[in-house]
Amino acid sequence: MRAELDADVLLAGVAAEVPPMGLEDVPELMSRVDSKYIVTAATMARLAAELGDRFAVLKIGERRQFRYTSTYFDTPDLLTFHQHRQDRRRRFKLRTRTYLDGGGSWLELKLSGARGSTDKHRIPYDDAPARTLTREALDFVQDTLLSELRLIAPDLLVPVLATDYKRVTLIDRSGAARLTCDTGLLCHDGQRSAPARRDLVLLESKSADGKAMVDKVLRGLGVRPVSVSKYCLAVAALRELRANRWRPVLQCYLMPQPTASSCRPGVRGRAGTLKQVGVGSRLAIGG
């Protein structure tokens, strides 16, 4: 049986070969359209070859691959999880994010509006514990939700779980678009943990209009977007909650031992990628 490529090792190699770009030169994309994909390490290598020198890699100091840890907050009854599962048009997600290899800590509020775009608002959070919401943080959440989405903030927000992973960020040198490439995802809540498969890469294409060059290249490789949220996947996996819209991804990406009926390795896309097939949008991962 052929051994699978380690996605983390593959991304480190890709990052080493791409021209670097400093953080000060990366254009802001606080308001954007996101498209997410899951691909094998082999397909990631093909994508990198297709992109060539049209993309640069984010470099801070001597590093091109960075460790992230995020703590997500929700109500005790998981309001934001259920709103996302129900595809509510106006919803939010709240987290603290720490850039372990430089970049500090931030409190980040991601807003989804009626037009399908994502807006991210954040404030520095270096002086507060990652699992705590300060008075300033609560005021920030309340004011932002009210002014941007006309939503009243929940009375109580508590830490629910954390995610750890490594990221390589590729930047389109010709315009305001970027591609984040995440590997080694681990979701945990202090009692349980759920790792992602090591041979897969979670990609997120971010651009002002959702029509970035990388999306066209991925379509050419036979890769289609998937509906995925790290937080929602983690909640569904760790708490074994109903999550029909994410079940195909859960079974093939996050759960350590996917069942044979839900993941069918013999079914392949053009590029051997994770592909939607059959009734119920079941997913299959080819080599």
mmCIF file of C-alpha atoms in Angstrom:
data_model
loop_
_atom_site.group_PDB
_atom_site.id
_atom_site.type_symbol
_atom_site.label_atom_id
_atom_site.label_comp_id
_atom_site.label_asym_id
_atom_site.label_seq_id
_atom_site.Cartn_x
_atom_site.Cartn_y
_atom_site.Cartn_z
ATOM 1 C CA MET A 1 0.000 0.000 0.000
ATOM 2 C CA ARG A 2 1.433 3.391 -0.970
ATOM 3 C CA ALA A 3 2.346 5.659 1.962
ATOM 4 C CA GLU A 4 0.544 9.000 2.048
ATOM 5 C CA LEU A 5 2.504 12.229 1.850
ATOM 6 C CA ASP A 6 2.737 14.204 5.077
ATOM 7 C CA ALA A 7 0.998 17.515 4.320
ATOM 8 C CA ASP A 8 2.974 19.431 6.938
ATOM 9 C CA VAL A 9 6.282 18.391 5.415
ATOM 10 C CA LEU A 10 4.998 19.123 1.905
ATOM 11 C CA LEU A 11 3.907 22.665 2.865
ATOM 12 C CA ALA A 12 7.258 23.377 4.499
ATOM 13 C CA GLY A 13 8.915 22.462 1.206
ATOM 14 C CA VAL A 14 6.516 24.586 -0.835
ATOM 15 C CA ALA A 15 7.106 27.577 1.450
ATOM 16 C CA ALA A 16 10.855 27.219 1.119
ATOM 17 C CA GLU A 17 10.685 27.473 -2.683
ATOM 18 C CA VAL A 18 8.321 30.465 -3.013
ATOM 19 C CA PRO A 19 9.621 34.078 -3.014
ATOM 20 C CA PRO A 20 9.030 35.701 0.404
ATOM 21 C CA MET A 21 6.905 38.733 1.291
ATOM 22 C CA GLY A 22 7.107 40.648 4.564
ATOM 23 C CA LEU A 23 4.061 41.243 6.724
ATOM 24 C CA GLU A 24 4.203 44.978 6.052
ATOM 25 C CA ASP A 25 3.667 44.346 2.329
ATOM 26 C CA VAL A 26 0.638 42.057 2.682
ATOM 27 C CA PRO A 27 -2.608 43.885 1.763
ATOM 28 C CA GLU A 28 -5.360 43.949 4.385
ATOM 29 C CA LEU A 29 -8.398 41.745 3.737
ATOM 30 C CA MET A 30 -10.643 42.374 6.724
ATOM 31 C CA SER A 31 -13.725 42.301 4.450
ATOM 32 C CA ARG A 32 -13.635 39.438 1.962
ATOM 33 C CA VAL A 33 -15.234 36.400 0.403
ATOM 34 C CA ASP A 34 -13.836 33.063 1.577
ATOM 35 C CA SER A 35 -13.805 29.750 -0.272
ATOM 36 C CA LYS A 36 -12.526 26.621 1.470
ATOM 37 C CA TYR A 37 -11.114 23.431 0.029
ATOM 38 C CA ILE A 38 -9.611 20.198 1.346
ATOM 39 C CA VAL A 39 -6.936 18.549 -0.776
ATOM 40 C CA THR A 40 -4.368 15.807 -0.445
ATOM 41 C CA ALA A 41 -0.709 16.705 -0.077
ATOM 42 C CA ALA A 42 -0.142 15.386 -3.606
ATOM 43 C CA THR A 43 -2.734 17.794 -5.015
ATOM 44 C CA MET A 44 -1.207 20.630 -2.972
ATOM 45 C CA ALA A 45 2.072 19.945 -4.738
ATOM 46 C CA ARG A 46 0.322 20.180 -8.119
ATOM 47 C CA LEU A 47 -1.375 23.414 -7.102
ATOM 48 C CA ALA A 48 1.942 24.959 -6.046
ATOM 49 C CA ALA A 49 3.450 24.007 -9.404
ATOM 50 C CA GLU A 50 0.509 25.606 -11.261
ATOM 51 C CA LEU A 51 0.817 28.841 -9.265
ATOM 52 C CA GLY A 52 4.539 29.127 -9.939
ATOM 53 C CA ASP A 53 6.063 32.473 -9.023
ATOM 54 C CA ARG A 54 2.716 34.316 -9.241
ATOM 55 C CA PHE A 55 2.394 33.902 -5.465
ATOM 56 C CA ALA A 56 4.709 34.909 -2.639
ATOM 57 C CA VAL A 57 4.853 33.368 0.838
ATOM 58 C CA LEU A 58 4.450 35.333 4.062
ATOM 59 C CA LYS A 59 7.763 35.487 5.909
ATOM 60 C CA ILE A 60 8.249 36.905 9.410
ATOM 61 C CA GLY A 61 11.812 36.821 10.650
ATOM 62 C CA GLU A 62 13.198 33.533 9.390
ATOM 63 C CA ARG A 63 9.879 31.688 9.483
ATOM 64 C CA ARG A 64 7.517 30.853 6.629
ATOM 65 C CA GLN A 65 5.313 28.357 8.475
ATOM 66 C CA PHE A 66 3.582 29.467 11.665
ATOM 67 C CA ARG A 67 1.845 27.854 14.630
ATOM 68 C CA TYR A 68 -1.592 29.145 15.608
ATOM 69 C CA THR A 69 -3.772 28.436 18.609
ATOM 70 C CA SER A 70 -7.344 29.716 18.922
ATOM 71 C CA THR A 71 -9.852 29.581 21.763
ATOM 72 C CA TYR A 72 -13.498 29.849 20.697
ATOM 73 C CA PHE A 73 -16.268 31.384 22.788
ATOM 74 C CA ASP A 74 -19.960 30.578 22.604
ATOM 75 C CA THR A 75 -23.041 30.596 24.799
ATOM 76 C CA PRO A 76 -23.558 27.593 27.134
ATOM 77 C CA ASP A 77 -26.157 26.263 24.681
ATOM 78 C CA LEU A 78 -23.838 26.849 21.688
ATOM 79 C CA LEU A 79 -25.774 29.619 19.962
ATOM 80 C CA THR A 80 -23.124 30.439 17.349
ATOM 81 C CA PHE A 81 -22.655 26.762 16.456
ATOM 82 C CA HIS A 82 -26.386 26.256 15.887
ATOM 83 C CA GLN A 83 -26.724 29.509 13.937
ATOM 84 C CA HIS A 84 -23.967 28.376 11.588
ATOM 85 C CA ARG A 85 -25.462 24.882 11.294
ATOM 86 C CA GLN A 86 -28.799 26.457 10.371
ATOM 87 C CA ASP A 87 -27.036 28.775 7.902
ATOM 88 C CA ARG A 88 -28.366 31.954 9.464
ATOM 89 C CA ARG A 89 -27.562 34.893 7.217
ATOM 90 C CA ARG A 90 -26.449 37.137 10.065
ATOM 91 C CA ARG A 91 -24.168 35.373 12.502
ATOM 92 C CA PHE A 92 -20.840 35.729 14.257
ATOM 93 C CA LYS A 93 -17.922 33.778 15.646
ATOM 94 C CA LEU A 94 -15.723 34.892 18.541
ATOM 95 C CA ARG A 95 -12.236 33.707 19.379
ATOM 96 C CA THR A 96 -8.907 34.668 20.828
ATOM 97 C CA ARG A 97 -6.029 33.831 18.521
ATOM 98 C CA THR A 98 -2.378 33.589 19.484
ATOM 99 C CA TYR A 99 0.353 33.596 16.870
ATOM 100 C CA LEU A 100 2.896 31.387 18.643
ATOM 101 C CA ASP A 101 5.776 32.278 16.321
ATOM 102 C CA GLY A 102 5.293 36.054 16.403
ATOM 103 C CA GLY A 103 2.318 38.355 15.921
ATOM 104 C CA GLY A 104 0.960 38.430 19.468
ATOM 105 C CA SER A 105 -2.576 37.658 20.611
ATOM 106 C CA TRP A 106 -5.840 39.117 19.336
ATOM 107 C CA LEU A 107 -9.533 38.983 20.107
ATOM 108 C CA GLU A 108 -11.255 38.378 16.773
ATOM 109 C CA LEU A 109 -14.923 38.741 15.909
ATOM 110 C CA LYS A 110 -15.882 37.293 12.513
ATOM 111 C CA LEU A 111 -19.183 38.494 11.080
ATOM 112 C CA SER A 112 -21.204 36.884 8.306
ATOM 113 C CA GLY A 113 -23.681 39.211 6.637
ATOM 114 C CA ALA A 114 -26.567 38.982 4.210
ATOM 115 C CA ARG A 115 -24.352 39.207 1.112
ATOM 116 C CA GLY A 116 -22.270 36.139 1.946
ATOM 117 C CA SER A 117 -19.168 38.158 2.775
ATOM 118 C CA THR A 118 -17.033 37.828 5.896
ATOM 119 C CA ASP A 119 -15.870 40.805 7.938
ATOM 120 C CA LYS A 120 -13.263 40.404 10.639
ATOM 121 C CA HIS A 121 -12.897 42.880 13.487
ATOM 122 C CA ARG A 122 -10.182 42.506 16.099
ATOM 123 C CA ILE A 123 -8.416 44.169 18.992
ATOM 124 C CA PRO A 124 -5.010 43.384 20.587
ATOM 125 C CA TYR A 125 -5.255 40.853 23.399
ATOM 126 C CA ASP A 126 -1.711 40.377 24.676
ATOM 127 C CA ASP A 127 -2.533 41.470 28.236
ATOM 128 C CA ALA A 128 -5.396 39.049 28.915
ATOM 129 C CA PRO A 129 -5.630 35.239 29.266
ATOM 130 C CA ALA A 130 -6.799 33.542 26.076
ATOM 131 C CA ARG A 131 -9.729 31.833 27.861
ATOM 132 C CA THR A 132 -11.054 35.013 29.467
ATOM 133 C CA LEU A 133 -13.197 37.841 28.132
ATOM 134 C CA THR A 134 -12.345 41.170 29.756
ATOM 135 C CA ARG A 135 -14.783 44.040 30.213
ATOM 136 C CA GLU A 136 -13.123 45.748 27.252
ATOM 137 C CA ALA A 137 -13.594 42.603 25.165
ATOM 138 C CA LEU A 138 -17.285 42.337 26.038
ATOM 139 C CA ASP A 139 -17.834 46.005 25.196
ATOM 140 C CA PHE A 140 -16.063 45.471 21.861
ATOM 141 C CA VAL A 141 -18.300 42.486 21.051
ATOM 142 C CA GLN A 142 -21.487 44.289 22.070
ATOM 143 C CA ASP A 143 -20.690 47.477 20.153
ATOM 144 C CA THR A 144 -19.546 45.662 16.998
ATOM 145 C CA LEU A 145 -22.517 43.282 16.813
ATOM 146 C CA LEU A 146 -24.952 46.120 17.311
ATOM 147 C CA SER A 147 -23.377 48.506 14.810
ATOM 148 C CA GLU A 148 -22.501 45.961 12.102
ATOM 149 C CA LEU A 149 -25.274 43.341 12.271
ATOM 150 C CA ARG A 150 -27.864 45.011 14.519
ATOM 151 C CA LEU A 151 -27.610 42.045 16.856
ATOM 152 C CA ILE A 152 -27.761 42.091 20.640
ATOM 153 C CA ALA A 153 -24.775 40.292 22.129
ATOM 154 C CA PRO A 154 -25.527 37.202 24.267
ATOM 155 C CA ASP A 155 -25.554 37.731 28.023
ATOM 156 C CA LEU A 156 -22.989 34.998 28.609
ATOM 157 C CA LEU A 157 -20.074 33.831 26.451
ATOM 158 C CA VAL A 158 -17.786 31.063 27.692
ATOM 159 C CA PRO A 159 -14.697 29.274 26.303
ATOM 160 C CA VAL A 160 -15.797 26.099 24.510
ATOM 161 C CA LEU A 161 -12.755 24.587 22.807
ATOM 162 C CA ALA A 162 -9.411 25.320 21.191
ATOM 163 C CA THR A 163 -7.765 24.511 17.876
ATOM 164 C CA ASP A 164 -4.057 24.224 17.103
ATOM 165 C CA TYR A 165 -2.513 23.998 13.642
ATOM 166 C CA LYS A 166 0.292 25.178 11.371
ATOM 167 C CA ARG A 167 -0.259 27.670 8.554
ATOM 168 C CA VAL A 168 1.529 28.749 5.392
ATOM 169 C CA THR A 169 0.088 31.899 3.792
ATOM 170 C CA LEU A 170 0.501 32.465 0.047
ATOM 171 C CA ILE A 171 -0.133 35.970 -1.297
ATOM 172 C CA ASP A 172 -1.202 36.792 -4.841
ATOM 173 C CA ARG A 173 1.496 39.168 -6.089
ATOM 174 C CA SER A 174 -0.872 40.730 -8.645
ATOM 175 C CA GLY A 175 -3.758 41.705 -6.374
ATOM 176 C CA ALA A 176 -5.509 41.603 -3.010
ATOM 177 C CA ALA A 177 -5.964 37.870 -2.559
ATOM 178 C CA ARG A 178 -4.337 35.199 -0.458
ATOM 179 C CA LEU A 179 -4.426 31.479 0.190
ATOM 180 C CA THR A 180 -3.976 30.069 3.676
ATOM 181 C CA CYS A 181 -2.805 26.459 3.884
ATOM 182 C CA ASP A 182 -3.429 24.722 7.217
ATOM 183 C CA THR A 183 -1.996 21.401 8.360
ATOM 184 C CA GLY A 184 -1.839 19.376 11.564
ATOM 185 C CA LEU A 185 -5.192 20.565 12.925
ATOM 186 C CA LEU A 186 -5.935 19.396 16.472
ATOM 187 C CA CYS A 187 -9.241 20.246 18.184
ATOM 188 C CA HIS A 188 -9.486 19.846 21.959
ATOM 189 C CA ASP A 189 -11.604 20.949 24.916
ATOM 190 C CA GLY A 190 -9.605 19.762 27.924
ATOM 191 C CA GLN A 191 -11.292 16.353 28.008
ATOM 192 C CA ARG A 192 -11.373 15.139 24.427
ATOM 193 C CA SER A 193 -9.365 15.749 21.290
ATOM 194 C CA ALA A 194 -9.876 15.208 17.562
ATOM 195 C CA PRO A 195 -6.983 15.396 15.084
ATOM 196 C CA ALA A 196 -7.200 15.923 11.343
ATOM 197 C CA ARG A 197 -5.616 13.520 8.883
ATOM 198 C CA ARG A 198 -1.955 14.315 8.336
ATOM 199 C CA ASP A 199 -2.099 13.809 4.565
ATOM 200 C CA LEU A 200 -4.686 16.566 4.009
ATOM 201 C CA VAL A 201 -4.448 20.353 3.665
ATOM 202 C CA LEU A 202 -7.273 22.749 4.512
ATOM 203 C CA LEU A 203 -7.124 25.651 2.055
ATOM 204 C CA GLU A 204 -8.925 28.957 2.365
ATOM 205 C CA SER A 205 -8.956 31.318 -0.602
ATOM 206 C CA LYS A 206 -9.616 34.897 0.516
ATOM 207 C CA SER A 207 -10.362 37.716 -1.912
ATOM 208 C CA ALA A 208 -12.504 40.823 -2.223
ATOM 209 C CA ASP A 209 -14.936 39.271 -4.729
ATOM 210 C CA GLY A 210 -14.445 35.504 -4.376
ATOM 211 C CA LYS A 211 -12.939 35.256 -7.855
ATOM 212 C CA ALA A 212 -9.252 34.896 -7.065
ATOM 213 C CA MET A 213 -6.890 33.282 -9.539
ATOM 214 C CA VAL A 214 -6.266 30.386 -7.174
ATOM 215 C CA ASP A 215 -9.979 29.473 -7.270
ATOM 216 C CA LYS A 216 -9.760 29.149 -11.049
ATOM 217 C CA VAL A 217 -6.636 26.989 -10.786
ATOM 218 C CA LEU A 218 -8.291 24.722 -8.241
ATOM 219 C CA ARG A 219 -11.345 24.317 -10.474
ATOM 220 C CA GLY A 220 -9.002 23.371 -13.290
ATOM 221 C CA LEU A 221 -7.560 20.655 -11.056
ATOM 222 C CA GLY A 222 -11.045 19.301 -10.399
ATOM 223 C CA VAL A 223 -11.274 20.664 -6.848
ATOM 224 C CA ARG A 224 -14.547 22.128 -5.608
ATOM 225 C CA PRO A 225 -15.233 24.206 -2.475
ATOM 226 C CA VAL A 226 -16.502 22.514 0.676
ATOM 227 C CA SER A 227 -18.611 23.821 3.536
ATOM 228 C CA VAL A 228 -16.335 23.727 6.567
ATOM 229 C CA SER A 229 -15.716 25.631 9.796
ATOM 230 C CA LYS A 230 -12.942 24.592 12.182
ATOM 231 C CA TYR A 231 -15.049 25.569 15.179
ATOM 232 C CA CYS A 232 -18.209 23.825 14.000
ATOM 233 C CA LEU A 233 -16.332 20.679 12.985
ATOM 234 C CA ALA A 234 -14.667 20.607 16.386
ATOM 235 C CA VAL A 235 -17.947 21.050 18.284
ATOM 236 C CA ALA A 236 -19.642 18.335 16.242
ATOM 237 C CA ALA A 237 -16.737 15.919 16.725
ATOM 238 C CA LEU A 238 -15.969 16.569 20.391
ATOM 239 C CA ARG A 239 -19.589 16.730 21.556
ATOM 240 C CA GLU A 240 -21.031 14.292 19.001
ATOM 241 C CA LEU A 241 -23.723 16.738 17.978
ATOM 242 C CA ARG A 242 -25.920 16.629 14.893
ATOM 243 C CA ALA A 243 -24.107 18.261 11.995
ATOM 244 C CA ASN A 244 -25.484 16.843 8.762
ATOM 245 C CA ARG A 245 -24.109 19.627 6.560
ATOM 246 C CA TRP A 246 -20.548 18.918 7.774
ATOM 247 C CA ARG A 247 -20.747 15.158 8.201
ATOM 248 C CA PRO A 248 -18.968 14.321 4.915
ATOM 249 C CA VAL A 249 -16.018 16.494 5.929
ATOM 250 C CA LEU A 250 -16.066 15.167 9.492
ATOM 251 C CA GLN A 251 -15.881 11.593 8.345
ATOM 252 C CA CYS A 252 -13.083 12.105 5.848
ATOM 253 C CA TYR A 253 -11.041 14.923 7.386
ATOM 254 C CA LEU A 254 -11.306 15.208 11.149
ATOM 255 C CA MET A 255 -12.422 11.910 12.591
ATOM 256 C CA PRO A 256 -9.416 9.640 13.172
ATOM 257 C CA GLN A 257 -11.127 6.449 11.878
ATOM 258 C CA PRO A 258 -13.640 7.225 9.096
ATOM 259 C CA THR A 259 -16.022 4.411 8.228
ATOM 260 C CA ALA A 260 -15.664 2.579 4.939
ATOM 261 C CA SER A 261 -19.197 3.513 3.899
ATOM 262 C CA SER A 262 -18.560 7.253 4.178
ATOM 263 C CA CYS A 263 -15.031 7.506 2.768
ATOM 264 C CA ARG A 264 -14.429 5.637 -0.456
ATOM 265 C CA PRO A 265 -10.731 5.942 -1.394
ATOM 266 C CA GLY A 266 -11.302 4.289 -4.750
ATOM 267 C CA VAL A 267 -13.349 7.207 -6.088
ATOM 268 C CA ARG A 268 -11.133 9.981 -7.450
ATOM 269 C CA GLY A 269 -11.440 13.448 -8.848
ATOM 270 C CA ARG A 270 -9.256 14.593 -11.760
ATOM 271 C CA ALA A 271 -6.511 15.590 -9.350
ATOM 272 C CA GLY A 272 -7.022 12.808 -6.813
ATOM 273 C CA THR A 273 -8.613 15.259 -4.395
ATOM 274 C CA LEU A 274 -11.416 15.171 -1.919
ATOM 275 C CA LYS A 275 -14.456 15.339 -4.168
ATOM 276 C CA GLN A 276 -18.216 15.487 -3.687
ATOM 277 C CA VAL A 277 -19.843 12.368 -5.088
ATOM 278 C CA GLY A 278 -23.121 10.517 -4.927
ATOM 279 C CA VAL A 279 -26.296 11.131 -2.993
ATOM 280 C CA GLY A 280 -26.049 13.333 0.077
ATOM 281 C CA SER A 281 -22.796 14.936 -1.089
ATOM 282 C CA ARG A 282 -20.673 12.169 0.400
ATOM 283 C CA LEU A 283 -16.971 12.800 0.077
ATOM 284 C CA ALA A 284 -14.307 10.570 -1.303
ATOM 285 C CA ILE A 285 -10.574 11.042 -1.025
ATOM 286 C CA GLY A 286 -8.354 9.678 -3.727
ATOM 287 C CA GLY A 287 -4.570 9.588 -3.853
#
